[in-house]
Coordinates of C-alpha atoms in Angstrom, one line a residue:
M2 CA 57.2 -27.8 -8.0
T3 CA 53.7 -27.8 -8.7
E4 CA 50.9 -26.8 -6.3
T5 CA 48.7 -29.2 -4.8
S6 CA 44.9 -28.8 -5.3
T7 CA 44.1 -27.7 -1.9
E8 CA 46.8 -24.8 -2.0
A9 CA 45.3 -23.6 -5.4
C10 CA 41.9 -23.2 -3.9
D11 CA 41.7 -20.5 -1.1
L12 CA 38.3 -20.4 -1.0
P13 CA 36.7 -21.2 2.6
R14 CA 35.1 -24.4 3.7
V15 CA 31.4 -23.9 4.1
P16 CA 30.1 -25.9 7.2
W17 CA 27.5 -27.6 5.4
R18 CA 26.4 -29.3 8.3
L19 CA 25.9 -26.3 10.4
V20 CA 23.7 -24.5 7.6
F21 CA 21.6 -27.7 7.3
R22 CA 20.9 -27.5 11.3
A23 CA 20.2 -24.0 11.3
G24 CA 17.5 -24.3 8.1
V25 CA 16.1 -27.0 10.1
T26 CA 15.7 -25.1 13.5
L27 CA 14.3 -22.1 11.4
L28 CA 11.9 -24.3 9.7
L29 CA 10.5 -25.5 13.2
F30 CA 10.8 -22.3 14.8
S31 CA 8.7 -20.7 11.8
G32 CA 6.3 -23.6 11.9
L33 CA 5.5 -23.0 15.8
A34 CA 5.4 -19.5 15.4
V35 CA 3.0 -19.9 12.6
N36 CA 0.7 -22.4 14.4
T37 CA 0.6 -20.1 17.6
A38 CA -0.2 -16.9 15.2
V39 CA -3.1 -18.9 13.7
A40 CA -4.2 -20.0 17.0
Q41 CA -4.9 -16.6 18.1
T42 CA -7.3 -15.3 15.4
D43 CA -7.9 -11.5 14.9
V44 CA -6.2 -10.8 18.3
V45 CA -3.9 -7.7 16.2
C46 CA -7.0 -6.6 14.4
D47 CA -9.2 -6.2 17.6
A48 CA -6.8 -4.2 19.3
E49 CA -7.3 -0.5 19.4
Q50 CA -4.6 1.2 17.7
L51 CA -2.3 -1.7 16.8
P52 CA -3.1 -2.1 13.1
E53 CA -2.0 1.5 12.6
M54 CA 1.2 1.2 14.6
I55 CA 2.0 -2.0 12.5
S56 CA 1.5 -0.1 9.5
G57 CA 3.1 3.3 10.5
F58 CA 6.2 1.0 11.5
F59 CA 6.5 -0.5 8.3
Q60 CA 6.2 2.8 6.5
I61 CA 8.9 4.1 8.6
T62 CA 11.3 1.3 7.9
T63 CA 10.7 1.2 4.6
T64 CA 11.4 4.9 4.2
L65 CA 14.7 4.6 6.1
G66 CA 15.7 1.5 4.3
I67 CA 15.1 3.7 1.1
A68 CA 17.1 6.5 2.4
G69 CA 19.9 4.0 3.5
L70 CA 19.9 2.9 0.1
V71 CA 20.4 6.6 -1.4
V72 CA 23.4 7.3 1.5
V73 CA 25.2 3.7 0.8
W74 CA 25.0 4.3 -3.0
Q75 CA 26.3 7.9 -2.8
A76 CA 28.9 6.7 -0.6
D77 CA 30.2 3.9 -2.9
S78 CA 29.8 6.3 -5.9
L79 CA 32.1 8.6 -4.1
A80 CA 34.6 6.0 -2.9
E81 CA 34.9 4.6 -6.5
M82 CA 36.0 7.9 -7.7
F83 CA 39.0 7.9 -5.6
T84 CA 39.9 4.1 -5.7
A85 CA 42.8 3.1 -7.9
S86 CA 42.5 -0.7 -7.7
P87 CA 40.3 -2.8 -10.0
E88 CA 39.7 -5.3 -7.2
Q89 CA 38.5 -2.5 -4.6
L90 CA 36.1 -1.2 -7.8
K91 CA 34.9 -4.6 -8.2
R92 CA 33.9 -5.0 -4.3
L93 CA 32.4 -1.6 -4.5
K94 CA 30.2 -2.2 -7.4
Q95 CA 29.2 -5.5 -5.9
H96 CA 28.2 -3.7 -2.9
K97 CA 26.0 -1.3 -4.6
K98 CA 24.3 -4.3 -6.4
T99 CA 23.7 -6.0 -3.0
T100 CA 22.5 -3.0 -1.4
L101 CA 20.0 -2.2 -4.5
K102 CA 18.6 -5.8 -4.2
S103 CA 18.1 -5.2 -0.5
A104 CA 16.1 -2.2 -1.3
I105 CA 14.2 -3.9 -3.8
V106 CA 13.3 -6.6 -1.2
L107 CA 12.3 -3.8 1.1
V108 CA 10.0 -2.1 -1.2
V109 CA 8.3 -5.5 -2.8
L110 CA 7.7 -7.4 0.6
G111 CA 5.0 -5.5 1.9
P112 CA 2.9 -5.3 -0.8
L113 CA 3.5 -8.8 -1.9
Y114 CA 2.3 -9.8 1.9
T115 CA -0.6 -7.9 1.6
V116 CA -1.7 -9.3 -1.8
A117 CA -0.9 -12.8 -1.0
G118 CA -2.0 -12.7 2.5
A119 CA -5.5 -11.6 1.5
T120 CA -5.5 -14.2 -1.1
M121 CA -4.5 -17.0 1.5
G122 CA -7.1 -15.5 3.7
L123 CA -4.6 -14.4 6.6
P124 CA -6.1 -12.1 9.3
L125 CA -3.4 -9.8 9.6
A126 CA -3.5 -8.8 5.8
D127 CA -7.1 -7.9 6.2
C128 CA -6.4 -5.2 8.7
V129 CA -2.9 -4.3 8.6
D130 CA -1.8 -2.1 5.3
L131 CA 1.8 -2.9 4.5
V132 CA 1.9 -0.9 1.3
P133 CA 4.6 1.7 1.9
W134 CA 3.1 4.5 0.0

């Protein structure tokens, strides 16, 4: 007996129509949000304590994200020591890579927005410091 091509491939089918609709919806919503934000120029910068609060919130979330990276990395390393299956080891190593990528994005995103926002003339980039250190 031979296997059919559908039995050999156990990968889940990706609903591309749903992914496309979600992407278009996100794009339209982003456009509306950006237009609303542009219409309210310097509202954030004119507020009394708001720029400092936004900077502090970003610094706290970045710090918690890095602390979370350390905790998850150590937990995965501990789990690797007690794991016997090669498949489980592969999943743990993949999880560690994903965690590291997320932390890198978290650390790079604020400075990137600060530099790119100042270059593009975004009003929020002038008064809010999103560099976490």
